[in-house]
Every structure is written in C-alpha cells, then in structure tokens.
Amino acid sequence: MKKQLSLGIGALALVAALAGCGGSSGSSASAPPASSAAASSAAASSSPAAAAEMKVASSSAGQIVVDSKGMSLYFFTKDVKDSGTSACTGACLAAWPVFTTTADAPTVDGVTGTVGTIATPDGKKQVTLNGMPLYYYAKDKAPGDVTGQGVSNVWYLVSPSGEMIKGAASTGY
C-alpha cells in the first residue's frame, strides 16, 4: 500500500513539474514565466478556440498580435527582416524571451502577415512574422500587458498584418 501511494504521489509531482515548464496539450508555443495562478487559469481555459498559437487582441495600441494565452508579442528594430537570425542575444534574451513553436507552420487566428520560423542558437524554432522574429517582454505579467511598447525606442508591438506599431500604449488591453 505504501509503495502504491508513493508511486502515485511521485507521478503527481512529475505531472505538476512538467505542467510548470509550460507544456500543455493545447499549444506548442512557449510562454514567458507566469505565476502559478495565471498558469493554472490559462490551462483550465484551453479549448478548441484557443488552439491558435498566435491571435489578434484589442489593446490600448489598437489591434495587436498575442500568443494563445493573450501575452503580447513584440518586434526588435535591430533585427534584419528575412535575415534568419535574431539580433537579441545574451542578456537581451533575459528581458526579451523568444516566442517559439514546435510546429513547422504555427497556427494563427486573425493574423494576416506571413508567419514563419527561424532556428535559435539552441535549436528551437523562433516564430517570425513578415520575416521578423517575435519576442515576449519579461515585465509583461498578464494577458493584456503591453509594458514593452516603445522600450528604448527599439521594441514595438506587432499588428495583425505584421507591421510595427510605433504609437504609444498604456498598460493593457
């Protein structure tokens, strides 16, 4: 009895640890770290309608591209369109994590720009829109946060057509 209970608890701990790593059956896109409450509510709200890895949301900056959980995505003006590489490296990546996928063709809902991927140095697939790599902002903590808009005049939200949104934004949707 003790052995079965130990195995059951161990299995639950493994499932919880894997769930905390961002893996879910609803989406293969990676997401920035989130609080466990936010991660739990996002996992609980998974549905067929939320299957797209990228979708459109209304924000204080207008219509923007977000991931499946509603987290805002950004362009970096120092990236070169269609170069196949990201200019954000080293310490930059701590503040601006890349938006990755495991799919060759990430699924979208309402995004009209050309979606693709490039290889990251560690072998992952970073999602691109119109040839430009996409990123999260580590200080965006909840769906609707757009605090990365205009940071250092080089980070900008993304429109559904794949253009940089250079207008000002307030703090959320």
PDB file of C-alpha atoms in Angstrom:
ATOM      1  CA  MET A   1       0.000   0.000   0.000  1.00  0.00           C
ATOM      2  CA  LYS A   2       2.805   2.424   0.919  1.00  0.00           C
ATOM      3  CA  LYS A   3       4.619   1.637  -2.358  1.00  0.00           C
ATOM      4  CA  GLN A   4       1.486   2.359  -4.437  1.00  0.00           C
ATOM      5  CA  LEU A   5       0.862   5.597  -2.545  1.00  0.00           C
ATOM      6  CA  SER A   6       4.488   6.666  -3.061  1.00  0.00           C
ATOM      7  CA  LEU A   7       4.266   5.912  -6.787  1.00  0.00           C
ATOM      8  CA  GLY A   8       1.008   7.866  -7.067  1.00  0.00           C
ATOM      9  CA  ILE A   9       2.433  10.891  -5.258  1.00  0.00           C
ATOM     10  CA  GLY A  10       5.612  10.695  -7.349  1.00  0.00           C
ATOM     11  CA  ALA A  11       3.570  10.604 -10.557  1.00  0.00           C
ATOM     12  CA  LEU A  12       1.545  13.625  -9.440  1.00  0.00           C
ATOM     13  CA  ALA A  13       4.731  15.522  -8.616  1.00  0.00           C
ATOM     14  CA  LEU A  14       6.138  14.714 -12.071  1.00  0.00           C
ATOM     15  CA  VAL A  15       2.947  15.896 -13.801  1.00  0.00           C
ATOM     16  CA  ALA A  16       2.972  19.115 -11.757  1.00  0.00           C
ATOM     17  CA  ALA A  17       6.642  19.744 -12.580  1.00  0.00           C
ATOM     18  CA  LEU A  18       6.049  19.189 -16.290  1.00  0.00           C
ATOM     19  CA  ALA A  19       2.997  21.451 -16.247  1.00  0.00           C
ATOM     20  CA  GLY A  20       5.093  24.167 -14.590  1.00  0.00           C
ATOM     21  CA  CYS A  21       7.538  24.025 -17.522  1.00  0.00           C
ATOM     22  CA  GLY A  22       4.885  25.470 -19.816  1.00  0.00           C
ATOM     23  CA  GLY A  23       3.991  22.299 -21.662  1.00  0.00           C
ATOM     24  CA  SER A  24       0.321  21.819 -22.491  1.00  0.00           C
ATOM     25  CA  SER A  25      -1.637  19.842 -24.996  1.00  0.00           C
ATOM     26  CA  GLY A  26      -3.424  22.984 -26.226  1.00  0.00           C
ATOM     27  CA  SER A  27      -0.425  24.817 -27.660  1.00  0.00           C
ATOM     28  CA  SER A  28       3.156  24.153 -28.542  1.00  0.00           C
ATOM     29  CA  ALA A  29       4.284  27.762 -28.241  1.00  0.00           C
ATOM     30  CA  SER A  30       6.467  28.706 -25.322  1.00  0.00           C
ATOM     31  CA  ALA A  31       5.457  31.443 -22.957  1.00  0.00           C
ATOM     32  CA  PRO A  32       7.278  33.679 -20.536  1.00  0.00           C
ATOM     33  CA  PRO A  33       7.258  32.723 -16.877  1.00  0.00           C
ATOM     34  CA  ALA A  34       3.883  33.315 -15.269  1.00  0.00           C
ATOM     35  CA  SER A  35       2.542  32.996 -11.780  1.00  0.00           C
ATOM     36  CA  SER A  36       1.175  29.566 -10.950  1.00  0.00           C
ATOM     37  CA  ALA A  37      -2.331  31.025 -10.603  1.00  0.00           C
ATOM     38  CA  ALA A  38      -2.141  32.511 -14.089  1.00  0.00           C
ATOM     39  CA  ALA A  39      -0.716  29.276 -15.485  1.00  0.00           C
ATOM     40  CA  SER A  40      -3.486  27.270 -13.839  1.00  0.00           C
ATOM     41  CA  SER A  41      -6.252  29.501 -15.170  1.00  0.00           C
ATOM     42  CA  ALA A  42      -4.704  29.509 -18.645  1.00  0.00           C
ATOM     43  CA  ALA A  43      -4.521  25.709 -18.648  1.00  0.00           C
ATOM     44  CA  ALA A  44      -8.089  25.432 -17.389  1.00  0.00           C
ATOM     45  CA  SER A  45      -9.396  27.696 -20.149  1.00  0.00           C
ATOM     46  CA  SER A  46      -7.867  25.689 -23.011  1.00  0.00           C
ATOM     47  CA  SER A  47     -10.451  24.998 -25.685  1.00  0.00           C
ATOM     48  CA  PRO A  48     -10.539  24.354 -29.427  1.00  0.00           C
ATOM     49  CA  ALA A  49     -10.981  28.115 -29.988  1.00  0.00           C
ATOM     50  CA  ALA A  50      -7.701  28.740 -28.126  1.00  0.00           C
ATOM     51  CA  ALA A  51      -5.735  26.300 -30.332  1.00  0.00           C
ATOM     52  CA  ALA A  52      -4.109  29.032 -32.460  1.00  0.00           C
ATOM     53  CA  GLU A  53      -0.562  29.806 -31.365  1.00  0.00           C
ATOM     54  CA  MET A  54      -0.969  33.445 -32.415  1.00  0.00           C
ATOM     55  CA  LYS A  55      -4.119  35.517 -32.495  1.00  0.00           C
ATOM     56  CA  VAL A  56      -5.324  39.100 -32.530  1.00  0.00           C
ATOM     57  CA  ALA A  57      -6.414  41.069 -29.471  1.00  0.00           C
ATOM     58  CA  SER A  58      -7.575  44.617 -28.871  1.00  0.00           C
ATOM     59  CA  SER A  59      -5.206  46.757 -26.818  1.00  0.00           C
ATOM     60  CA  SER A  60      -4.608  50.367 -25.898  1.00  0.00           C
ATOM     61  CA  ALA A  61      -2.359  50.471 -29.003  1.00  0.00           C
ATOM     62  CA  GLY A  62      -5.074  49.021 -31.267  1.00  0.00           C
ATOM     63  CA  GLN A  63      -5.241  45.500 -32.677  1.00  0.00           C
ATOM     64  CA  ILE A  64      -2.096  43.549 -31.734  1.00  0.00           C
ATOM     65  CA  VAL A  65      -0.700  40.038 -32.106  1.00  0.00           C
ATOM     66  CA  VAL A  66      -0.655  37.903 -28.958  1.00  0.00           C
ATOM     67  CA  ASP A  67       0.113  34.284 -28.166  1.00  0.00           C
ATOM     68  CA  SER A  68      -2.544  31.678 -27.369  1.00  0.00           C
ATOM     69  CA  LYS A  69      -2.676  32.871 -23.745  1.00  0.00           C
ATOM     70  CA  GLY A  70      -3.082  36.544 -24.676  1.00  0.00           C
ATOM     71  CA  MET A  71       0.508  37.589 -23.947  1.00  0.00           C
ATOM     72  CA  SER A  72       1.704  40.443 -26.164  1.00  0.00           C
ATOM     73  CA  LEU A  73       4.351  39.857 -28.819  1.00  0.00           C
ATOM     74  CA  TYR A  74       6.999  42.364 -29.914  1.00  0.00           C
ATOM     75  CA  PHE A  75       9.416  43.212 -32.727  1.00  0.00           C
ATOM     76  CA  PHE A  76      13.011  44.394 -32.179  1.00  0.00           C
ATOM     77  CA  THR A  77      14.073  47.132 -34.609  1.00  0.00           C
ATOM     78  CA  LYS A  78      17.672  45.871 -34.593  1.00  0.00           C
ATOM     79  CA  ASP A  79      16.566  42.612 -36.242  1.00  0.00           C
ATOM     80  CA  VAL A  80      17.028  42.477 -40.015  1.00  0.00           C
ATOM     81  CA  LYS A  81      13.981  41.299 -41.959  1.00  0.00           C
ATOM     82  CA  ASP A  82      14.435  37.876 -43.599  1.00  0.00           C
ATOM     83  CA  SER A  83      17.978  37.509 -42.183  1.00  0.00           C
ATOM     84  CA  GLY A  84      17.121  34.235 -40.485  1.00  0.00           C
ATOM     85  CA  THR A  85      18.729  35.365 -37.238  1.00  0.00           C
ATOM     86  CA  SER A  86      17.857  37.306 -34.109  1.00  0.00           C
ATOM     87  CA  ALA A  87      19.843  40.373 -33.028  1.00  0.00           C
ATOM     88  CA  CYS A  88      18.720  39.837 -29.409  1.00  0.00           C
ATOM     89  CA  THR A  89      21.365  37.666 -27.754  1.00  0.00           C
ATOM     90  CA  GLY A  90      22.903  37.132 -24.330  1.00  0.00           C
ATOM     91  CA  ALA A  91      21.456  39.382 -21.613  1.00  0.00           C
ATOM     92  CA  CYS A  92      18.892  40.754 -24.079  1.00  0.00           C
ATOM     93  CA  LEU A  93      17.122  37.386 -24.040  1.00  0.00           C
ATOM     94  CA  ALA A  94      16.526  37.564 -20.283  1.00  0.00           C
ATOM     95  CA  ALA A  95      14.364  40.661 -20.761  1.00  0.00           C
ATOM     96  CA  TRP A  96      13.002  39.666 -24.175  1.00  0.00           C
ATOM     97  CA  PRO A  97      12.415  35.878 -24.339  1.00  0.00           C
ATOM     98  CA  VAL A  98      11.848  34.493 -27.815  1.00  0.00           C
ATOM     99  CA  PHE A  99       8.423  33.248 -28.918  1.00  0.00           C
ATOM    100  CA  THR A 100       8.981  29.644 -30.014  1.00  0.00           C
ATOM    101  CA  THR A 101       6.985  26.813 -31.503  1.00  0.00           C
ATOM    102  CA  THR A 102       7.463  23.148 -32.257  1.00  0.00           C
ATOM    103  CA  ALA A 103       5.363  23.403 -35.446  1.00  0.00           C
ATOM    104  CA  ASP A 104       6.721  23.988 -38.942  1.00  0.00           C
ATOM    105  CA  ALA A 105       3.691  26.175 -39.635  1.00  0.00           C
ATOM    106  CA  PRO A 106       2.391  27.852 -36.454  1.00  0.00           C
ATOM    107  CA  THR A 107      -1.396  28.190 -36.348  1.00  0.00           C
ATOM    108  CA  VAL A 108      -2.929  31.664 -36.363  1.00  0.00           C
ATOM    109  CA  ASP A 109      -6.318  33.292 -35.903  1.00  0.00           C
ATOM    110  CA  GLY A 110      -6.780  36.733 -37.466  1.00  0.00           C
ATOM    111  CA  VAL A 111      -3.073  37.269 -38.169  1.00  0.00           C
ATOM    112  CA  THR A 112      -2.709  38.208 -41.841  1.00  0.00           C
ATOM    113  CA  GLY A 113       1.072  38.683 -42.096  1.00  0.00           C
ATOM    114  CA  THR A 114       3.352  35.893 -43.312  1.00  0.00           C
ATOM    115  CA  VAL A 115       4.180  33.508 -40.455  1.00  0.00           C
ATOM    116  CA  GLY A 116       7.400  31.504 -40.414  1.00  0.00           C
ATOM    117  CA  THR A 117      10.189  30.294 -38.165  1.00  0.00           C
ATOM    118  CA  ILE A 118      13.955  30.681 -37.789  1.00  0.00           C
ATOM    119  CA  ALA A 119      16.364  28.493 -35.860  1.00  0.00           C
ATOM    120  CA  THR A 120      17.616  29.750 -32.499  1.00  0.00           C
ATOM    121  CA  PRO A 121      21.217  29.028 -31.427  1.00  0.00           C
ATOM    122  CA  ASP A 122      19.896  26.265 -29.126  1.00  0.00           C
ATOM    123  CA  GLY A 123      17.973  24.571 -31.960  1.00  0.00           C
ATOM    124  CA  LYS A 124      14.452  25.782 -31.179  1.00  0.00           C
ATOM    125  CA  LYS A 125      12.110  27.402 -33.707  1.00  0.00           C
ATOM    126  CA  GLN A 126      11.542  31.120 -33.127  1.00  0.00           C
ATOM    127  CA  VAL A 127       8.328  32.352 -34.739  1.00  0.00           C
ATOM    128  CA  THR A 128       8.600  35.178 -37.271  1.00  0.00           C
ATOM    129  CA  LEU A 129       6.011  37.478 -38.794  1.00  0.00           C
ATOM    130  CA  ASN A 130       6.829  39.019 -42.176  1.00  0.00           C
ATOM    131  CA  GLY A 131      10.404  37.797 -41.722  1.00  0.00           C
ATOM    132  CA  MET A 132      10.910  39.473 -38.317  1.00  0.00           C
ATOM    133  CA  PRO A 133      11.475  37.409 -35.127  1.00  0.00           C
ATOM    134  CA  LEU A 134       8.881  37.701 -32.332  1.00  0.00           C
ATOM    135  CA  TYR A 135       9.560  38.165 -28.624  1.00  0.00           C
ATOM    136  CA  TYR A 136       7.821  38.474 -25.262  1.00  0.00           C
ATOM    137  CA  TYR A 137       8.665  41.161 -22.706  1.00  0.00           C
ATOM    138  CA  ALA A 138       9.578  39.637 -19.342  1.00  0.00           C
ATOM    139  CA  LYS A 139       7.889  42.504 -17.446  1.00  0.00           C
ATOM    140  CA  ASP A 140       4.517  41.745 -19.087  1.00  0.00           C
ATOM    141  CA  LYS A 141       2.995  39.572 -16.362  1.00  0.00           C
ATOM    142  CA  ALA A 142      -0.604  39.070 -17.511  1.00  0.00           C
ATOM    143  CA  PRO A 143      -2.590  38.876 -20.734  1.00  0.00           C
ATOM    144  CA  GLY A 144      -3.182  42.405 -21.975  1.00  0.00           C
ATOM    145  CA  ASP A 145       0.040  43.869 -20.569  1.00  0.00           C
ATOM    146  CA  VAL A 146       1.839  45.987 -23.189  1.00  0.00           C
ATOM    147  CA  THR A 147       4.586  47.440 -20.991  1.00  0.00           C
ATOM    148  CA  GLY A 148       7.278  46.634 -23.573  1.00  0.00           C
ATOM    149  CA  GLN A 149       5.819  49.053 -26.117  1.00  0.00           C
ATOM    150  CA  GLY A 150       8.462  51.594 -27.153  1.00  0.00           C
ATOM    151  CA  VAL A 151      11.119  50.418 -24.678  1.00  0.00           C
ATOM    152  CA  SER A 152      14.415  52.117 -25.606  1.00  0.00           C
ATOM    153  CA  ASN A 153      12.724  53.164 -28.858  1.00  0.00           C
ATOM    154  CA  VAL A 154      13.567  49.740 -30.331  1.00  0.00           C
ATOM    155  CA  TRP A 155      10.812  47.372 -29.073  1.00  0.00           C
ATOM    156  CA  TYR A 156       7.331  47.592 -30.569  1.00  0.00           C
ATOM    157  CA  LEU A 157       4.046  45.723 -30.561  1.00  0.00           C
ATOM    158  CA  VAL A 158       3.037  43.850 -33.701  1.00  0.00           C
ATOM    159  CA  SER A 159      -0.047  44.498 -35.853  1.00  0.00           C
ATOM    160  CA  PRO A 160      -2.025  41.584 -37.363  1.00  0.00           C
ATOM    161  CA  SER A 161      -0.574  42.441 -40.796  1.00  0.00           C
ATOM    162  CA  GLY A 162       2.957  42.120 -39.375  1.00  0.00           C
ATOM    163  CA  GLU A 163       3.847  45.798 -39.071  1.00  0.00           C
ATOM    164  CA  MET A 164       5.450  47.524 -36.077  1.00  0.00           C
ATOM    165  CA  ILE A 165       3.029  49.606 -34.053  1.00  0.00           C
ATOM    166  CA  LYS A 166       5.032  52.690 -33.127  1.00  0.00           C
ATOM    167  CA  GLY A 167       2.257  54.614 -31.364  1.00  0.00           C
ATOM    168  CA  ALA A 168       2.135  54.941 -27.601  1.00  0.00           C
ATOM    169  CA  ALA A 169       0.259  52.430 -25.488  1.00  0.00           C
ATOM    170  CA  SER A 170      -0.937  52.449 -21.922  1.00  0.00           C
ATOM    171  CA  THR A 171      -0.687  49.459 -19.617  1.00  0.00           C
ATOM    172  CA  GLY A 172      -3.140  46.932 -21.036  1.00  0.00           C
ATOM    173  CA  TYR A 173      -5.975  45.907 -23.308  1.00  0.00           C
TER     174      TYR A 173
END
